[in-house]
Amino acid sequence: MLLALPPVCAAAFDTSFALKPPSRGPHTLRAKPLNAPHTMELPRVIGHRGAKAVAPENTLASIRAAKACGCTWVEVDVMLTKDKVPVIHHDVSSCPCVTSTLASSPPFPPLPRVVCASDTHTCTRDTQNTLDRCTDGEGNLWDYTVAEIEALDAGSHFSPEAAGERIPRLTALLQCCRDLSLGLNLEVKHVTEHAPEAPTAREQEMEEELANVVCDTIEKLNVQPSDLAFSSFSRPAVAVLRRRLPHFRCAFLVEAIPDDWQQFMAAHQCLSLNFDWKNPANTPARIEACARQALCYSYTVNDGEVAHKLLSLGVRGVFSDCPHLVSDALARLDRQDCQAAAAAAAAAAAPAVGADVLGALVRSSSESQLRLVDELGV
Ligand code: G3P
Ligand code: MG
């Protein structure tokens, strides 16, 4: 009897699945190739800035926390110091901000979001580069040398126990991921708060410079395409990354999904479109339509129900500050989906004779397969 089961159940019934050794981690699946030479998908839950809810973001402590949370891949942000050393950092808040609510598209819940609403001071919240919130420094990161940046405390803002944590160099971050066997989504940061479709000449120059320095570092350290995927909001940076390292995956990052996303991704052979689920322009219908055309990932998802809804629309994975909580919630919701599908299939298959008994048998079979899924960490 053939049962129409959700994908996770179908994977559990594929007996060959358990025999394949995981190449990177148990969540890793081979994607249908789009245009890029390296097309291995990222897992469905990726640690955001390491595991931002568990340890100070964008630090080595956060990478270790993500590993402890069960992540197989992490995302961090890279920028350049005044003396052109790539370091891991990103923030936009250097002025007094207020919390307001950004309306998402139903059925997604509205979430509190920090936005700057000051009209009483000179707002310096105009770059992606400020030190104020996450360190004991202030101002823009690119105005300081790497020696000055490395002297800052990047842990105390999170907790007293994290005091002394530093902004890491890209080289140290890569080494840490390698030591922990973690895949790395390296976000090559843009210069302004919102990446414009047409940056100024100076912005373009800075973003291209960063992308080139990052490529130099990746080459020097002999990082393998299986271990790293790029992403960027910056169109100039994406162009450099694709030209210099075309065998690495690269995602096009967006807030609202722009009308020309397919043309841009095709022109630069990007592997995935990574969008902000909270942006009201990204309606479920829009997301579903995009996910039919390309691999899609979404940030930043800290609610299991939202992650489940996004995955049901065809999104392949989410970036989360609390990856362990979202993974646990998804496992629970997958189990409920499988049980409902199995019960429905049983009822449809044998409505007249012992549907209850058959349903119980299918449920029990589904549950034992799901235990296998849990053990494999799918
Ligand atoms: O890559 C997903 C996400 O990190 C993009 O936004 O601002 O957290 O770097 P942000
Ligand atoms: Mg990022």
Tab-separated table of C-alpha atoms and ligand atoms in Angstrom:
chain	number	residue	atom	x	y	z
A	1	MET	CA	0.000	0.000	0.000
A	2	LEU	CA	1.408	3.399	-0.971
A	3	LEU	CA	0.913	6.125	1.590
A	4	ALA	CA	1.062	9.831	0.774
A	5	LEU	CA	3.433	10.979	3.509
A	6	PRO	CA	5.151	14.302	4.161
A	7	PRO	CA	8.774	14.453	2.936
A	8	VAL	CA	10.300	13.727	6.322
A	9	CYS	CA	8.311	10.488	6.558
A	10	ALA	CA	9.244	9.565	3.008
A	11	ALA	CA	12.914	9.974	3.946
A	12	ALA	CA	12.379	7.685	6.910
A	13	PHE	CA	10.917	4.980	4.665
A	14	ASP	CA	13.885	5.176	2.261
A	15	THR	CA	15.982	2.358	3.681
A	16	SER	CA	19.047	3.370	1.655
A	17	PHE	CA	19.088	6.671	3.532
A	18	ALA	CA	20.445	5.181	6.746
A	19	LEU	CA	23.300	3.473	4.914
A	20	LYS	CA	24.814	6.632	3.468
A	21	PRO	CA	27.503	8.119	5.710
A	22	PRO	CA	26.800	11.811	6.371
A	23	SER	CA	29.327	13.965	4.522
A	24	ARG	CA	28.993	17.126	6.604
A	25	GLY	CA	26.202	16.500	9.037
A	26	PRO	CA	23.053	14.490	9.259
A	27	HIS	CA	20.879	17.334	7.923
A	28	THR	CA	22.827	17.674	4.691
A	29	LEU	CA	20.964	16.611	1.577
A	30	ARG	CA	22.012	16.841	-2.047
A	31	ALA	CA	20.082	19.523	-3.851
A	32	LYS	CA	18.772	19.508	-7.372
A	33	PRO	CA	21.499	21.454	-9.182
A	34	LEU	CA	20.648	25.009	-10.164
A	35	ASN	CA	23.493	26.810	-11.872
A	36	ALA	CA	26.352	26.747	-9.400
A	37	PRO	CA	29.006	24.015	-9.534
A	38	HIS	CA	28.724	23.308	-5.815
A	39	THR	CA	25.088	22.645	-4.988
A	40	MET	CA	24.987	20.876	-1.636
A	41	GLU	CA	22.158	22.338	0.398
A	42	LEU	CA	22.650	23.860	3.802
A	43	PRO	CA	20.732	22.242	6.686
A	44	ARG	CA	17.279	23.381	7.603
A	45	VAL	CA	18.429	25.114	10.808
A	46	ILE	CA	21.599	27.220	10.733
A	47	GLY	CA	23.021	29.033	13.772
A	48	HIS	CA	22.713	32.813	13.320
A	49	ARG	CA	25.855	34.768	14.278
A	50	GLY	CA	26.898	31.483	15.904
A	51	ALA	CA	24.096	30.977	18.385
A	52	LYS	CA	23.283	34.578	19.237
A	53	ALA	CA	20.759	33.758	21.970
A	54	VAL	CA	23.205	31.499	23.795
A	55	ALA	CA	26.548	33.336	23.631
A	56	PRO	CA	27.883	36.730	22.506
A	57	GLU	CA	27.129	36.992	18.799
A	58	ASN	CA	29.824	36.717	16.139
A	59	THR	CA	32.459	35.449	18.603
A	60	LEU	CA	34.258	32.115	18.892
A	61	ALA	CA	32.199	31.437	22.040
A	62	SER	CA	29.090	31.753	19.885
A	63	ILE	CA	30.478	29.258	17.370
A	64	ARG	CA	31.185	26.764	20.149
A	65	ALA	CA	27.693	27.372	21.548
A	66	ALA	CA	26.171	26.649	18.136
A	67	LYS	CA	28.065	23.374	18.013
A	68	ALA	CA	26.753	22.519	21.495
A	69	CYS	CA	23.241	23.348	20.223
A	70	GLY	CA	23.601	20.635	17.594
A	71	CYS	CA	24.286	22.903	14.608
A	72	THR	CA	26.164	21.544	11.619
A	73	TRP	CA	26.368	24.994	9.977
A	74	VAL	CA	26.718	28.516	11.372
A	75	GLU	CA	26.396	31.983	9.881
A	76	VAL	CA	28.614	34.950	10.786
A	77	ASP	CA	29.289	38.425	9.355
A	78	VAL	CA	32.632	39.653	8.063
A	79	MET	CA	33.962	43.225	7.765
A	80	LEU	CA	37.269	45.025	7.279
A	81	THR	CA	39.261	46.965	9.868
A	82	LYS	CA	41.047	50.225	9.039
A	83	ASP	CA	44.186	48.244	8.186
A	84	LYS	CA	42.141	45.881	5.968
A	85	VAL	CA	42.029	42.800	8.178
A	86	PRO	CA	38.775	40.798	7.866
A	87	VAL	CA	37.097	40.377	11.256
A	88	ILE	CA	33.778	38.946	12.418
A	89	HIS	CA	31.312	41.626	13.450
A	90	HIS	CA	28.143	43.446	12.486
A	91	ASP	CA	25.803	45.895	14.091
A	92	VAL	CA	23.827	48.959	13.124
A	93	SER	CA	22.822	50.423	16.465
A	94	SER	CA	24.982	53.273	17.659
A	95	CYS	CA	22.313	55.710	18.682
A	96	PRO	CA	19.400	55.608	21.136
A	97	CYS	CA	16.746	53.403	19.599
A	98	VAL	CA	13.208	52.507	20.504
A	99	THR	CA	11.390	49.235	20.118
A	100	SER	CA	8.418	49.213	17.820
A	101	THR	CA	6.460	46.510	16.097
A	102	LEU	CA	6.919	45.645	12.484
A	103	ALA	CA	3.818	44.143	10.930
A	104	SER	CA	4.627	40.884	9.181
A	105	SER	CA	2.376	39.343	6.586
A	106	PRO	CA	-0.291	37.077	8.053
A	107	PRO	CA	-0.161	34.302	9.172
A	108	PHE	CA	3.239	35.260	10.574
A	109	PRO	CA	3.004	36.951	13.972
A	110	PRO	CA	4.127	40.580	14.391
A	111	LEU	CA	7.352	40.741	16.363
A	112	PRO	CA	9.024	43.494	18.358
A	113	ARG	CA	11.881	44.926	16.401
A	114	VAL	CA	14.377	47.590	17.343
A	115	VAL	CA	14.131	50.573	15.071
A	116	CYS	CA	15.728	53.960	15.384
A	117	ALA	CA	13.141	56.649	15.937
A	118	SER	CA	15.260	59.490	17.168
A	119	ASP	CA	14.777	62.976	15.777
A	120	THR	CA	16.519	64.709	18.651
A	121	HIS	CA	20.132	63.836	17.956
A	122	THR	CA	22.487	63.192	15.100
A	123	CYS	CA	21.836	59.573	14.265
A	124	THR	CA	24.920	57.643	13.275
A	125	ARG	CA	22.938	54.517	12.503
A	126	ASP	CA	23.916	54.619	8.904
A	127	THR	CA	26.361	51.763	8.576
A	128	GLN	CA	26.560	48.039	9.255
A	129	ASN	CA	29.724	48.584	11.145
A	130	THR	CA	29.123	50.022	14.623
A	131	LEU	CA	30.855	48.783	17.762
A	132	ASP	CA	28.623	50.332	20.400
A	133	ARG	CA	26.106	47.606	21.225
A	134	CYS	CA	28.339	44.516	21.221
A	135	THR	CA	31.624	45.878	22.571
A	136	ASP	CA	33.021	48.445	24.975
A	137	GLY	CA	34.141	50.493	21.980
A	138	GLU	CA	32.196	53.044	20.001
A	139	GLY	CA	31.934	54.260	16.463
A	140	ASN	CA	32.624	52.448	13.225
A	141	LEU	CA	34.753	49.332	13.128
A	142	TRP	CA	36.532	50.414	9.951
A	143	ASP	CA	37.979	53.437	11.773
A	144	TYR	CA	40.138	51.191	13.990
A	145	THR	CA	43.121	48.955	13.361
A	146	VAL	CA	42.874	45.253	14.053
A	147	ALA	CA	45.064	45.706	17.156
A	148	GLU	CA	42.574	48.256	18.487
A	149	ILE	CA	39.610	46.025	17.611
A	150	GLU	CA	41.189	42.999	19.284
A	151	ALA	CA	41.579	44.972	22.517
A	152	LEU	CA	37.800	45.439	22.818
A	153	ASP	CA	35.574	43.362	25.083
A	154	ALA	CA	32.919	41.721	22.921
A	155	GLY	CA	31.394	39.547	25.649
A	156	SER	CA	30.298	41.756	28.543
A	157	HIS	CA	27.277	43.102	26.658
A	158	PHE	CA	25.941	39.530	26.708
A	159	SER	CA	26.760	38.445	30.264
A	160	PRO	CA	29.412	39.031	32.935
A	161	GLU	CA	30.623	35.450	32.400
A	162	ALA	CA	31.355	36.204	28.757
A	163	ALA	CA	33.609	39.154	29.611
A	164	GLY	CA	36.888	39.060	27.748
A	165	GLU	CA	35.458	37.524	24.577
A	166	ARG	CA	37.016	39.206	21.525
A	167	ILE	CA	36.001	40.119	17.999
A	168	PRO	CA	37.709	37.301	16.083
A	169	ARG	CA	39.694	37.603	12.892
A	170	LEU	CA	38.264	35.692	9.932
A	171	THR	CA	41.297	33.398	10.028
A	172	ALA	CA	40.591	32.398	13.659
A	173	LEU	CA	36.928	31.894	12.870
A	174	LEU	CA	37.738	29.617	9.943
A	175	GLN	CA	40.116	27.617	12.109
A	176	CYS	CA	37.464	27.281	14.831
A	177	CYS	CA	34.864	25.999	12.337
A	178	ARG	CA	37.383	23.586	10.904
A	179	ASP	CA	38.266	22.281	14.382
A	180	LEU	CA	34.592	21.785	15.215
A	181	SER	CA	33.668	20.338	11.778
A	182	LEU	CA	31.133	23.100	11.276
A	183	GLY	CA	30.076	24.371	7.881
A	184	LEU	CA	30.274	28.146	7.588
A	185	ASN	CA	27.901	30.569	5.891
A	186	LEU	CA	30.077	33.651	5.638
A	187	GLU	CA	28.060	36.820	5.108
A	188	VAL	CA	30.140	39.448	3.345
A	189	LYS	CA	28.706	42.598	4.807
A	190	HIS	CA	27.459	45.631	2.934
A	191	VAL	CA	28.380	49.157	3.935
A	192	THR	CA	25.092	50.973	4.484
A	193	GLU	CA	22.203	50.049	6.739
A	194	HIS	CA	20.051	48.786	3.880
A	195	ALA	CA	21.944	47.538	0.843
A	196	PRO	CA	20.791	49.695	-2.073
A	197	GLU	CA	20.274	48.166	-5.506
A	198	ALA	CA	22.598	50.875	-6.861
A	199	PRO	CA	25.279	51.758	-4.269
A	200	THR	CA	27.414	54.867	-4.614
A	201	ALA	CA	30.845	54.514	-6.201
A	202	ARG	CA	32.471	54.680	-2.762
A	203	GLU	CA	30.122	52.049	-1.286
A	204	GLN	CA	30.742	49.787	-4.256
A	205	GLU	CA	34.490	50.211	-3.893
A	206	MET	CA	34.378	49.313	-0.183
A	207	GLU	CA	32.154	46.274	-0.707
A	208	GLU	CA	34.317	44.987	-3.556
A	209	GLU	CA	37.443	45.531	-1.477
A	210	LEU	CA	35.988	43.470	1.377
A	211	ALA	CA	34.912	40.673	-0.985
A	212	ASN	CA	38.377	40.575	-2.538
A	213	VAL	CA	40.128	40.406	0.837
A	214	VAL	CA	37.756	37.623	1.914
A	215	CYS	CA	38.514	35.677	-1.279
A	216	ASP	CA	42.253	36.117	-0.673
A	217	THR	CA	41.848	34.698	2.839
A	218	ILE	CA	39.747	31.733	1.698
A	219	GLU	CA	42.336	30.884	-0.943
A	220	LYS	CA	45.278	31.312	1.424
A	221	LEU	CA	43.731	29.007	4.005
A	222	ASN	CA	42.735	26.472	1.361
A	223	VAL	CA	39.130	26.386	2.551
A	224	GLN	CA	37.114	23.800	0.650
A	225	PRO	CA	33.817	24.568	-1.139
A	226	SER	CA	32.136	21.799	0.843
A	227	ASP	CA	32.851	23.679	4.064
A	228	LEU	CA	31.822	27.216	3.198
A	229	ALA	CA	29.007	29.113	1.532
A	230	PHE	CA	28.982	32.865	0.939
A	231	SER	CA	26.076	35.233	1.194
A	232	SER	CA	25.714	38.962	0.741
A	233	PHE	CA	23.161	41.741	0.453
A	234	SER	CA	25.752	43.625	-1.587
A	235	ARG	CA	25.341	43.140	-5.315
A	236	PRO	CA	28.911	44.293	-6.007
A	237	ALA	CA	30.220	41.841	-3.391
A	238	VAL	CA	28.222	38.954	-4.887
A	239	ALA	CA	29.668	39.785	-8.300
A	240	VAL	CA	33.232	39.621	-6.924
A	241	LEU	CA	32.615	36.410	-4.971
A	242	ARG	CA	31.117	34.643	-7.977
A	243	ARG	CA	33.863	35.816	-10.306
A	244	ARG	CA	36.742	34.963	-7.973
A	245	LEU	CA	35.450	31.776	-6.344
A	246	PRO	CA	32.746	30.356	-8.630
A	247	HIS	CA	33.103	26.856	-7.180
A	248	PHE	CA	31.807	28.084	-3.804
A	249	ARG	CA	28.098	28.461	-3.110
A	250	CYS	CA	26.762	31.986	-2.810
A	251	ALA	CA	23.368	33.194	-1.616
A	252	PHE	CA	21.733	36.469	-2.594
A	253	LEU	CA	20.531	38.091	0.635
A	254	VAL	CA	17.532	40.394	0.572
A	255	GLU	CA	15.130	42.110	2.934
A	256	ALA	CA	12.030	42.481	0.718
A	257	ILE	CA	12.402	40.082	-2.233
A	258	PRO	CA	13.089	42.398	-5.184
A	259	ASP	CA	11.360	42.039	-8.540
A	260	ASP	CA	14.625	41.277	-10.330
A	261	TRP	CA	15.800	38.537	-7.956
A	262	GLN	CA	15.777	35.837	-10.622
A	263	GLN	CA	17.675	37.921	-13.159
A	264	PHE	CA	20.315	38.862	-10.595
A	265	MET	CA	20.721	35.287	-9.345
A	266	ALA	CA	20.916	33.901	-12.867
A	267	ALA	CA	23.438	36.540	-13.939
A	268	HIS	CA	25.706	35.648	-11.015
A	269	GLN	CA	24.755	31.999	-10.607
A	270	CYS	CA	23.695	32.311	-6.977
A	271	LEU	CA	22.570	29.110	-5.359
A	272	SER	CA	19.884	30.453	-3.059
A	273	LEU	CA	17.721	33.428	-2.173
A	274	ASN	CA	17.890	34.245	1.559
A	275	PHE	CA	15.120	36.616	2.658
A	276	ASP	CA	13.758	38.286	5.809
A	277	TRP	CA	10.522	36.515	6.768
A	278	LYS	CA	9.479	39.561	8.833
A	279	ASN	CA	9.399	41.904	5.876
A	280	PRO	CA	5.729	42.571	5.092
A	281	ALA	CA	6.401	42.465	1.348
A	282	ASN	CA	7.382	38.812	1.653
A	283	THR	CA	3.874	37.378	1.809
A	284	PRO	CA	3.315	33.608	2.025
A	285	ALA	CA	2.199	33.600	-1.626
A	286	ARG	CA	5.355	35.454	-2.670
A	287	ILE	CA	7.553	33.108	-0.621
A	288	GLU	CA	5.851	30.022	-2.023
A	289	ALA	CA	6.246	31.291	-5.591
A	290	CYS	CA	9.956	32.024	-5.075
A	291	ALA	CA	10.541	28.673	-3.378
A	292	ARG	CA	9.141	26.944	-6.464
A	293	GLN	CA	11.810	28.652	-8.579
A	294	ALA	CA	14.932	28.459	-6.382
A	295	LEU	CA	16.340	27.305	-3.088
A	296	CYS	CA	15.144	29.729	-0.437
A	297	TYR	CA	16.285	30.277	3.139
A	298	SER	CA	14.942	32.741	5.674
A	299	TYR	CA	16.326	34.779	8.564
A	300	THR	CA	16.051	35.254	11.526
A	301	VAL	CA	13.620	32.634	12.780
A	302	ASN	CA	13.430	32.028	16.527
A	303	ASP	CA	9.945	30.562	16.648
A	304	GLY	CA	9.374	26.901	15.757
A	305	GLU	CA	5.864	27.519	14.416
A	306	VAL	CA	7.168	30.204	12.058
A	307	ALA	CA	9.965	27.899	10.905
A	308	HIS	CA	7.454	25.110	10.295
A	309	LYS	CA	5.190	27.420	8.300
A	310	LEU	CA	8.119	28.647	6.190
A	311	LEU	CA	9.236	25.081	5.481
A	312	SER	CA	5.687	24.171	4.502
A	313	LEU	CA	5.863	26.985	1.922
A	314	GLY	CA	8.944	25.354	0.402
A	315	VAL	CA	11.689	27.255	2.228
A	316	ARG	CA	14.639	24.906	2.698
A	317	GLY	CA	16.092	26.245	5.917
A	318	VAL	CA	16.175	29.028	8.475
A	319	PHE	CA	18.816	31.018	10.330
A	320	SER	CA	18.142	31.048	14.062
A	321	ASP	CA	19.588	32.674	17.178
A	322	CYS	CA	18.349	29.655	19.166
A	323	PRO	CA	18.900	26.788	16.726
A	324	HIS	CA	18.382	24.082	19.361
A	325	LEU	CA	14.889	25.354	20.237
A	326	VAL	CA	13.830	25.712	16.615
A	327	SER	CA	15.198	22.253	15.741
A	328	ASP	CA	13.346	20.687	18.663
A	329	ALA	CA	10.120	22.428	17.720
A	330	LEU	CA	10.455	21.319	14.100
A	331	ALA	CA	11.014	17.713	15.145
A	332	ARG	CA	7.853	17.843	17.257
A	333	LEU	CA	5.810	19.450	14.470
A	334	ASP	CA	7.158	16.958	11.897
A	335	ARG	CA	6.030	14.155	14.149
A	336	GLN	CA	2.533	15.629	14.361
A	337	ASP	CA	2.429	16.005	10.554
A	338	CYS	CA	3.491	12.403	10.049
A	339	GLN	CA	0.954	11.078	12.509
A	340	ALA	CA	-1.853	13.092	10.933
A	341	ALA	CA	-0.847	12.003	7.422
A	342	ALA	CA	-0.538	8.371	8.443
A	343	ALA	CA	-3.903	8.395	10.189
A	344	ALA	CA	-5.545	10.071	7.183
A	345	ALA	CA	-3.961	7.564	4.794
A	346	ALA	CA	-5.093	4.678	6.954
A	347	ALA	CA	-8.633	5.986	7.102
A	348	ALA	CA	-8.697	6.497	3.319
A	349	ALA	CA	-7.235	3.060	2.607
A	350	ALA	CA	-9.626	1.046	4.745
A	351	PRO	CA	-12.705	3.026	5.622
A	352	ALA	CA	-14.902	-0.013	6.129
A	353	VAL	CA	-12.733	-2.628	7.808
A	354	GLY	CA	-10.906	-1.837	10.973
A	355	ALA	CA	-9.721	1.648	10.054
A	356	ASP	CA	-8.965	2.328	13.711
A	357	VAL	CA	-6.785	-0.764	14.019
A	358	LEU	CA	-5.009	-0.070	10.729
A	359	GLY	CA	-4.552	3.559	11.721
A	360	ALA	CA	-2.956	2.517	14.996
A	361	LEU	CA	-0.595	0.179	13.147
A	362	VAL	CA	0.428	2.862	10.681
A	363	ARG	CA	0.894	5.361	13.494
A	364	SER	CA	3.089	2.945	15.373
A	365	SER	CA	5.134	2.243	12.235
A	366	SER	CA	5.404	5.964	11.577
A	367	GLU	CA	6.565	6.589	15.139
A	368	SER	CA	9.279	3.951	14.971
A	369	GLN	CA	10.474	5.425	11.671
A	370	LEU	CA	10.463	8.852	13.282
A	371	ARG	CA	12.614	7.556	16.103
A	372	LEU	CA	15.052	6.551	13.379
A	373	VAL	CA	14.761	10.062	11.947
A	374	ASP	CA	15.460	11.540	15.370
A	375	GLU	CA	18.486	9.298	15.859
A	376	LEU	CA	19.850	10.245	12.469
A	377	GLY	CA	19.106	13.874	13.228
A	378	VAL	CA	17.274	14.385	9.929
B	1	G3P	O1	22.373	35.708	6.724
B	1	G3P	C1	21.201	35.933	7.401
B	1	G3P	C2	21.286	37.142	8.287
B	1	G3P	O2	22.469	37.110	9.023
B	1	G3P	C3	21.197	38.439	7.553
B	1	G3P	O3	20.978	39.534	8.381
B	1	G3P	O4	21.641	41.507	9.649
B	1	G3P	O5	21.621	39.309	10.770
B	1	G3P	O6	23.379	39.842	9.110
B	1	G3P	P1	21.964	40.066	9.529
B	2	MG	MG	24.432	38.006	8.910
